[in-house]
PDB file of C-alpha atoms in Angstrom:
ATOM      1  CA  MET A   1     -21.980  59.415 -12.949  1.00 56.00           C
ATOM      2  CA  ASP A   2     -18.537  58.345 -14.068  1.00 69.00           C
ATOM      3  CA  GLU A   3     -17.404  57.945 -10.485  1.00 70.00           C
ATOM      4  CA  LYS A   4     -20.355  55.693  -9.686  1.00 68.00           C
ATOM      5  CA  GLU A   5     -19.841  53.559 -12.829  1.00 72.00           C
ATOM      6  CA  ARG A   6     -16.152  53.192 -12.039  1.00 70.00           C
ATOM      7  CA  HIS A   7     -16.994  52.081  -8.521  1.00 66.00           C
ATOM      8  CA  ILE A   8     -19.535  49.513  -9.840  1.00 66.00           C
ATOM      9  CA  ARG A   9     -17.011  48.128 -12.322  1.00 69.00           C
ATOM     10  CA  GLU A  10     -14.367  47.772  -9.593  1.00 68.00           C
ATOM     11  CA  ASN A  11     -16.811  45.907  -7.380  1.00 67.00           C
ATOM     12  CA  GLU A  12     -17.718  43.559 -10.245  1.00 67.00           C
ATOM     13  CA  ALA A  13     -14.030  42.936 -10.901  1.00 62.00           C
ATOM     14  CA  HIS A  14     -13.474  42.080  -7.211  1.00 63.00           C
ATOM     15  CA  ARG A  15     -16.455  39.703  -7.228  1.00 62.00           C
ATOM     16  CA  HIS A  16     -15.017  38.000 -10.283  1.00 58.00           C
ATOM     17  CA  ASP A  17     -11.632  37.658  -8.532  1.00 58.00           C
ATOM     18  CA  ASP A  18     -13.310  36.131  -5.469  1.00 59.00           C
ATOM     19  CA  VAL A  19     -15.130  33.570  -7.612  1.00 63.00           C
ATOM     20  CA  THR A  20     -12.001  32.582  -9.509  1.00 74.00           C
ATOM     21  CA  SER A  21      -9.984  32.346  -6.281  1.00 75.00           C
ATOM     22  CA  ASP A  22     -12.640  30.013  -4.816  1.00 77.00           C
ATOM     23  CA  VAL A  23     -12.527  27.865  -7.941  1.00 80.00           C
ATOM     24  CA  ILE A  24      -8.739  27.754  -7.812  1.00 82.00           C
ATOM     25  CA  ALA A  25      -8.803  26.864  -4.105  1.00 82.00           C
ATOM     26  CA  ASP A  26     -11.296  24.047  -4.739  1.00 85.00           C
ATOM     27  CA  LYS A  27      -9.179  22.764  -7.607  1.00 87.00           C
ATOM     28  CA  LEU A  28      -6.051  22.764  -5.441  1.00 86.00           C
ATOM     29  CA  ARG A  29      -7.877  20.894  -2.654  1.00 89.00           C
ATOM     30  CA  ALA A  30      -9.071  18.257  -5.139  1.00 88.00           C
ATOM     31  CA  GLU A  31      -5.575  17.832  -6.574  1.00 90.00           C
ATOM     32  CA  GLY A  32      -4.152  17.488  -3.056  1.00 88.00           C
ATOM     33  CA  LYS A  33      -6.660  14.767  -2.191  1.00 90.00           C
ATOM     34  CA  ASN A  34      -5.883  12.895  -5.412  1.00 89.00           C
ATOM     35  CA  ASN A  35      -2.151  13.102  -4.704  1.00 88.00           C
ATOM     36  CA  GLN A  36      -2.717  11.787  -1.180  1.00 90.00           C
ATOM     37  CA  ARG A  37      -4.808   8.872  -2.490  1.00 89.00           C
ATOM     38  CA  ASN A  38      -2.126   7.973  -5.024  1.00 88.00           C
ATOM     39  CA  SER A  39       0.671   8.110  -2.454  1.00 89.00           C
ATOM     40  CA  THR A  40      -1.378   6.001  -0.019  1.00 90.00           C
ATOM     41  CA  ARG A  41      -2.016   3.468  -2.771  1.00 89.00           C
ATOM     42  CA  ASN A  42       1.714   3.268  -3.533  1.00 88.00           C
ATOM     43  CA  ILE A  43       2.600   2.815   0.147  1.00 91.00           C
ATOM     44  CA  ASN A  44       0.012   0.023   0.465  1.00 92.00           C
ATOM     45  CA  LYS A  45       1.565  -1.737  -2.532  1.00 92.00           C
ATOM     46  CA  LEU A  46       4.992  -1.498  -0.908  1.00 92.00           C
ATOM     47  CA  TRP A  47       3.692  -3.016   2.341  1.00 93.00           C
ATOM     48  CA  LEU A  48       2.031  -5.808   0.374  1.00 95.00           C
ATOM     49  CA  TRP A  49       5.263  -6.683  -1.442  1.00 95.00           C
ATOM     50  CA  LEU A  50       7.212  -6.512   1.815  1.00 96.00           C
ATOM     51  CA  GLY A  51       4.774  -9.040   3.319  1.00 95.00           C
ATOM     52  CA  VAL A  52       5.158 -11.331   0.307  1.00 96.00           C
ATOM     53  CA  LEU A  53       8.951 -11.191   0.599  1.00 97.00           C
ATOM     54  CA  ILE A  54       8.804 -11.966   4.321  1.00 97.00           C
ATOM     55  CA  LEU A  55       6.564 -14.984   3.663  1.00 96.00           C
ATOM     56  CA  ILE A  56       8.985 -16.247   1.007  1.00 96.00           C
ATOM     57  CA  VAL A  57      11.906 -15.884   3.434  1.00 95.00           C
ATOM     58  CA  ILE A  58       9.988 -17.780   6.138  1.00 95.00           C
ATOM     59  CA  LEU A  59       9.138 -20.567   3.690  1.00 92.00           C
ATOM     60  CA  LEU A  60      12.741 -20.907   2.527  1.00 90.00           C
ATOM     61  CA  TRP A  61      13.992 -20.878   6.113  1.00 92.00           C
ATOM     62  CA  PHE A  62      11.503 -23.614   7.070  1.00 88.00           C
ATOM     63  CA  LEU A  63      12.485 -25.786   4.109  1.00 84.00           C
ATOM     64  CA  PHE A  64      16.180 -25.287   4.811  1.00 85.00           C
ATOM     65  CA  THR A  65      15.866 -26.223   8.503  1.00 85.00           C
ATOM     66  CA  TYR A  66      13.681 -29.202   7.624  1.00 78.00           C
ATOM     67  CA  VAL A  67      16.321 -30.544   5.210  1.00 75.00           C
ATOM     68  CA  ILE A  68      19.160 -29.904   7.673  1.00 77.00           C
ATOM     69  CA  ALA A  69      17.269 -31.697  10.457  1.00 74.00           C
ATOM     70  CA  PHE A  70      16.786 -34.826   8.352  1.00 71.00           C
ATOM     71  CA  ASP A  71      20.412 -34.734   7.175  1.00 70.00           C
ATOM     72  CA  VAL A  72      21.577 -34.653  10.788  1.00 71.00           C
ATOM     73  CA  ALA A  73      19.228 -37.541  11.647  1.00 70.00           C
ATOM     74  CA  GLY A  74      20.654 -39.583   8.774  1.00 68.00           C
ATOM     75  CA  ASP A  75      17.378 -39.843   6.912  1.00 63.00           C
ATOM     76  CA  GLU A  76      17.507 -40.639   3.212  1.00 63.00           C
ATOM     77  CA  ASN A  77      14.459 -40.332   0.972  1.00 62.00           C
ATOM     78  CA  GLY A  78      12.071 -40.196   3.917  1.00 60.00           C
ATOM     79  CA  SER A  79      13.019 -43.625   5.286  1.00 66.00           C
ATOM     80  CA  LEU A  80      13.089 -42.332   8.855  1.00 66.00           C
ATOM     81  CA  ILE A  81       9.511 -41.129   8.517  1.00 66.00           C
ATOM     82  CA  MET A  82       8.424 -44.457   7.062  1.00 67.00           C
ATOM     83  CA  GLN A  83      10.090 -46.319   9.940  1.00 71.00           C
ATOM     84  CA  GLN A  84       8.261 -44.195  12.470  1.00 71.00           C
ATOM     85  CA  LEU A  85       4.957 -44.874  10.701  1.00 70.00           C
ATOM     86  CA  ASP A  86       5.679 -48.631  10.728  1.00 74.00           C
ATOM     87  CA  ASN A  87       6.429 -48.448  14.437  1.00 74.00           C
ATOM     88  CA  LEU A  88       3.117 -46.733  15.045  1.00 72.00           C
ATOM     89  CA  LYS A  89       1.294 -49.478  13.092  1.00 69.00           C
ATOM     90  CA  LEU A  90       2.990 -52.157  15.176  1.00 65.00           C
ATOM     91  CA  MET A  91       1.979 -50.442  18.398  1.00 62.00           C
ATOM     92  CA  VAL A  92      -1.680 -50.425  17.451  1.00 54.00           C
TER      93      VAL A  92
END
């Protein structure tokens, strides 16, 4: 009878190990998914800030070229634009 009881106890111990290994595996999968979500979220934030910086650079470049163009044309305080508008009014 001792041999049979020992065998039953060993089988119960193995079943317990299988259950705990499944729980550990599920826990590791869940942690891996959470880590992937967090890293994806961080990468998305980086792309968003990169887009904001690119838009700022484009805006500054546009303003700079706009000012340079009117300096080359000899415009002061928008007088060239006002002259063009007056010319359009005279044509109509």
